[in-house]
Short mmCIF file of C-alpha atoms in Angstrom, two decimals:
data_model
loop_
_atom_site.label_atom_id
_atom_site.label_comp_id
_atom_site.label_asym_id
_atom_site.label_seq_id
_atom_site.Cartn_x
_atom_site.Cartn_y
_atom_site.Cartn_z
CA MET A 27 -36.34 49.06 9.23
CA HIS A 28 -37.98 50.88 12.13
CA LYS A 29 -35.94 53.06 14.45
CA LEU A 30 -36.41 52.55 18.16
CA PRO A 31 -36.12 55.39 20.66
CA LEU A 32 -33.49 54.79 23.29
CA PHE A 33 -34.67 54.31 26.83
CA ASP A 34 -33.32 57.13 28.99
CA GLN A 35 -33.94 59.02 32.25
CA GLY A 36 -36.48 61.36 30.63
CA PHE A 37 -38.36 58.43 29.11
CA ALA A 38 -38.53 56.64 32.49
CA SER A 39 -39.43 59.82 34.39
CA ARG A 40 -42.34 60.70 32.11
CA ILE A 41 -43.80 57.20 32.46
CA SER A 42 -43.44 57.41 36.26
CA ALA A 43 -44.99 60.91 36.30
CA ALA A 44 -48.07 59.67 34.42
CA PHE A 45 -48.50 56.98 37.07
CA GLU A 46 -48.05 59.47 39.93
CA ASP A 47 -50.47 62.00 38.40
CA PHE A 48 -53.18 59.38 37.96
CA LEU A 49 -52.87 58.03 41.51
CA ASN A 50 -51.87 61.28 43.22
CA ILE A 51 -49.12 59.32 44.98
CA ALA A 52 -45.41 60.14 44.90
CA PHE A 53 -43.12 57.26 43.95
CA GLU A 54 -39.37 56.82 44.19
CA LEU A 55 -38.18 55.83 40.72
CA ASN A 56 -35.26 53.56 39.99
CA TRP A 57 -34.69 52.52 36.43
CA LYS A 58 -32.16 50.69 34.34
CA THR A 59 -31.77 49.27 30.90
CA LYS A 60 -30.13 45.94 30.35
CA LYS A 61 -30.13 42.82 28.27
CA ILE A 62 -32.07 40.06 29.98
CA ASN A 63 -31.87 36.33 29.55
CA PRO A 64 -35.55 35.24 29.59
CA ASP A 65 -34.70 32.41 31.98
CA ASP A 66 -33.50 34.99 34.53
CA LEU A 67 -36.55 37.28 34.39
CA VAL A 68 -37.87 36.48 37.88
CA TRP A 69 -34.39 36.96 39.35
CA GLU A 70 -33.76 40.18 37.37
CA LEU A 71 -37.02 41.65 38.65
CA SER A 72 -36.16 40.62 42.25
CA LEU A 73 -39.43 38.75 42.71
CA GLU A 74 -40.07 36.38 45.60
CA GLU A 75 -40.69 32.99 43.97
CA ASP A 76 -43.23 31.81 46.57
CA PHE A 77 -45.41 34.94 46.64
CA TYR A 78 -48.37 35.64 44.43
CA TYR A 79 -48.22 38.70 42.19
CA LEU A 80 -50.67 40.64 40.10
CA GLY A 81 -49.42 40.90 36.54
CA ILE A 82 -50.69 43.16 33.77
CA LEU A 83 -49.54 42.55 30.19
CA SER A 84 -50.17 44.53 27.02
CA LYS A 85 -48.84 44.39 23.47
CA LEU A 86 -48.13 47.60 21.57
CA GLU A 87 -48.16 47.68 17.78
CA GLY A 88 -47.87 50.21 15.00
CA GLY A 89 -44.65 52.07 14.38
CA VAL A 90 -42.96 49.53 16.66
CA THR A 91 -43.93 46.27 18.29
CA ALA A 92 -43.38 46.25 22.04
CA TYR A 93 -44.64 44.68 25.23
CA ALA A 94 -45.33 46.13 28.65
CA LEU A 95 -45.46 44.01 31.80
CA ILE A 96 -46.48 45.51 35.14
CA LEU A 97 -45.97 43.39 38.27
CA MET A 98 -46.79 43.99 41.90
CA ASP A 99 -47.13 41.84 44.98
CA LEU A 100 -50.69 41.35 46.25
CA SER A 101 -50.17 43.72 49.18
CA SER A 102 -49.20 46.52 46.77
CA ALA A 103 -52.08 45.58 44.45
CA ASP A 104 -54.44 45.82 47.43
CA GLU A 105 -53.17 49.32 48.26
CA LEU A 106 -53.65 50.42 44.65
CA ILE A 107 -57.13 48.90 44.44
CA ASN A 108 -58.00 50.64 47.70
CA THR A 109 -56.67 53.95 46.29
CA LEU A 110 -58.68 53.53 43.08
CA THR A 111 -61.93 51.99 44.36
CA ASN A 112 -61.92 52.49 48.14
CA GLU A 113 -62.23 48.69 48.46
CA HIS A 114 -59.77 45.93 49.21
CA ILE A 115 -58.77 43.18 46.81
CA TYR A 116 -60.20 40.22 48.76
CA LEU A 117 -61.47 38.94 45.44
CA LEU A 118 -60.30 40.25 42.08
CA ASP A 119 -63.72 40.77 40.55
CA GLU A 120 -64.48 42.43 37.21
CA TYR A 121 -64.75 45.89 38.81
CA LYS A 122 -61.30 45.69 40.40
CA GLU A 123 -59.78 44.08 37.32
CA THR A 124 -61.12 46.98 35.23
CA ALA A 125 -59.58 49.45 37.71
CA MET A 126 -56.19 47.75 37.29
CA GLN A 127 -56.60 47.79 33.49
CA GLU A 128 -57.23 51.54 33.64
CA LEU A 129 -54.12 51.99 35.75
CA ALA A 130 -52.15 50.00 33.17
CA ASN A 131 -53.69 52.07 30.37
CA ILE A 132 -52.20 55.21 31.94
CA VAL A 133 -48.70 53.73 32.16
CA ILE A 134 -48.81 52.03 28.77
CA GLY A 135 -50.35 55.12 27.20
CA ALA A 136 -47.44 57.21 28.53
CA PHE A 137 -44.97 54.73 27.06
CA SER A 138 -46.85 54.73 23.75
CA SER A 139 -46.86 58.54 23.65
CA GLU A 140 -43.10 58.69 24.26
CA VAL A 141 -42.47 56.22 21.45
CA GLU A 142 -44.80 58.17 19.12
CA LYS A 143 -43.00 61.45 19.91
CA LYS A 144 -39.62 59.98 19.12
CA THR A 145 -40.57 57.94 16.04
CA GLY A 146 -43.37 60.07 14.59
CA GLU A 147 -45.41 56.90 14.08
CA ARG A 148 -48.68 55.89 15.73
CA VAL A 149 -48.51 53.13 18.34
CA ASP A 150 -51.67 51.36 19.52
CA TYR A 151 -51.92 48.93 22.41
CA GLN A 152 -54.16 46.03 23.35
CA ILE A 153 -56.46 46.02 26.34
CA PRO A 154 -54.20 44.94 29.20
CA LEU A 155 -54.62 41.39 30.48
CA VAL A 156 -54.73 41.04 34.27
CA ALA A 157 -53.75 37.85 36.11
CA VAL A 158 -52.79 36.77 39.62
CA ASP A 159 -50.22 33.99 39.85
CA LEU A 160 -46.75 32.99 41.02
CA PRO A 161 -43.93 34.96 39.37
CA MET A 162 -42.68 32.03 37.27
CA ALA A 163 -46.12 31.58 35.71
CA LEU A 164 -46.42 35.30 34.98
CA ALA A 165 -42.89 35.39 33.57
CA ASP A 166 -43.54 32.36 31.35
CA ALA A 167 -46.24 34.34 29.56
CA ILE A 168 -43.66 36.81 28.31
CA CYS A 169 -40.30 34.99 28.25
CA SER A 170 -40.74 33.74 24.68
CA LYS A 171 -41.34 37.33 23.59
CA ILE A 172 -38.22 38.55 25.38
CA SER A 173 -36.24 36.01 23.38
CA GLU A 174 -37.48 37.82 20.22
CA THR A 175 -35.82 41.10 21.25
CA ASN A 176 -32.73 40.17 19.26
CA ASP A 177 -30.51 40.89 22.25
CA GLN A 178 -31.75 44.45 22.73
CA GLU A 179 -31.96 46.15 26.09
CA VAL A 180 -35.20 46.26 28.04
CA LEU A 181 -36.35 49.08 30.29
CA LEU A 182 -36.93 48.11 33.93
CA LEU A 183 -38.72 50.56 36.20
CA ASP A 184 -38.98 50.08 39.96
CA LEU A 185 -41.52 52.32 41.64
CA LYS A 186 -41.72 52.48 45.42
CA CYS A 187 -44.05 54.44 47.63
CA PRO A 188 -43.23 54.34 51.36
CA MET A 189 -46.72 55.35 52.53
CA PRO A 190 -48.86 53.47 51.71
CA LEU A 191 -46.24 50.80 51.05
CA ILE A 192 -46.43 50.00 47.33
CA TYR A 193 -43.82 48.33 45.12
CA ILE A 194 -44.39 48.15 41.37
CA LYS A 195 -42.11 46.73 38.70
CA ILE A 196 -42.60 47.67 35.06
CA LEU A 197 -40.82 46.09 32.12
CA PHE A 198 -40.91 47.49 28.56
CA PHE A 199 -39.20 45.97 25.57
CA TYR A 200 -39.26 46.17 21.80
CA ILE A 201 -39.61 43.28 19.38
CA LEU A 202 -37.92 43.26 15.94
CA GLY A 203 -34.35 43.77 14.86
CA CYS A 204 -34.68 47.54 14.79
CA GLU A 205 -32.16 50.31 14.69
CA LYS A 206 -32.13 52.63 17.73
CA LEU A 207 -32.74 56.37 17.59
CA ALA A 208 -30.30 58.46 19.57
#
């Protein structure tokens, strides 16, 4: 049976710091761990049901199996695209999608590194998938996986930058009935 590192302040802070270093933008970090009913995911993430969001999903495998979901409203996605490419998101073309995948690689790589440090086992991750849709559609893609967490806590990160105004929500969770590391 694999041992899972506990989510804690240091874990959340190092993931946030990787994001900030890559973008050279300071974010306010709020984080929590909790058990989530998959049917309540949109509500738990405080997403507006009628707005479109950019979602980035990646699966991590190796020493543990985990998922990472990054969500942001289109206004925040536009600010990030503009920061990364000096262009706006009018159309999510391959160039901008690749920029968002690279951004996700930084965050997911930081998560992967933290898990590797605590478990001593290698963790690889898939190329992040990028989609724009309503929150229920984005949540549906991952709700069945959340139900496989065997009632374990998930890590929710809220990142906010007041200038330019950017809100990002990141969700990490493990799959398998694993024992936690202290």
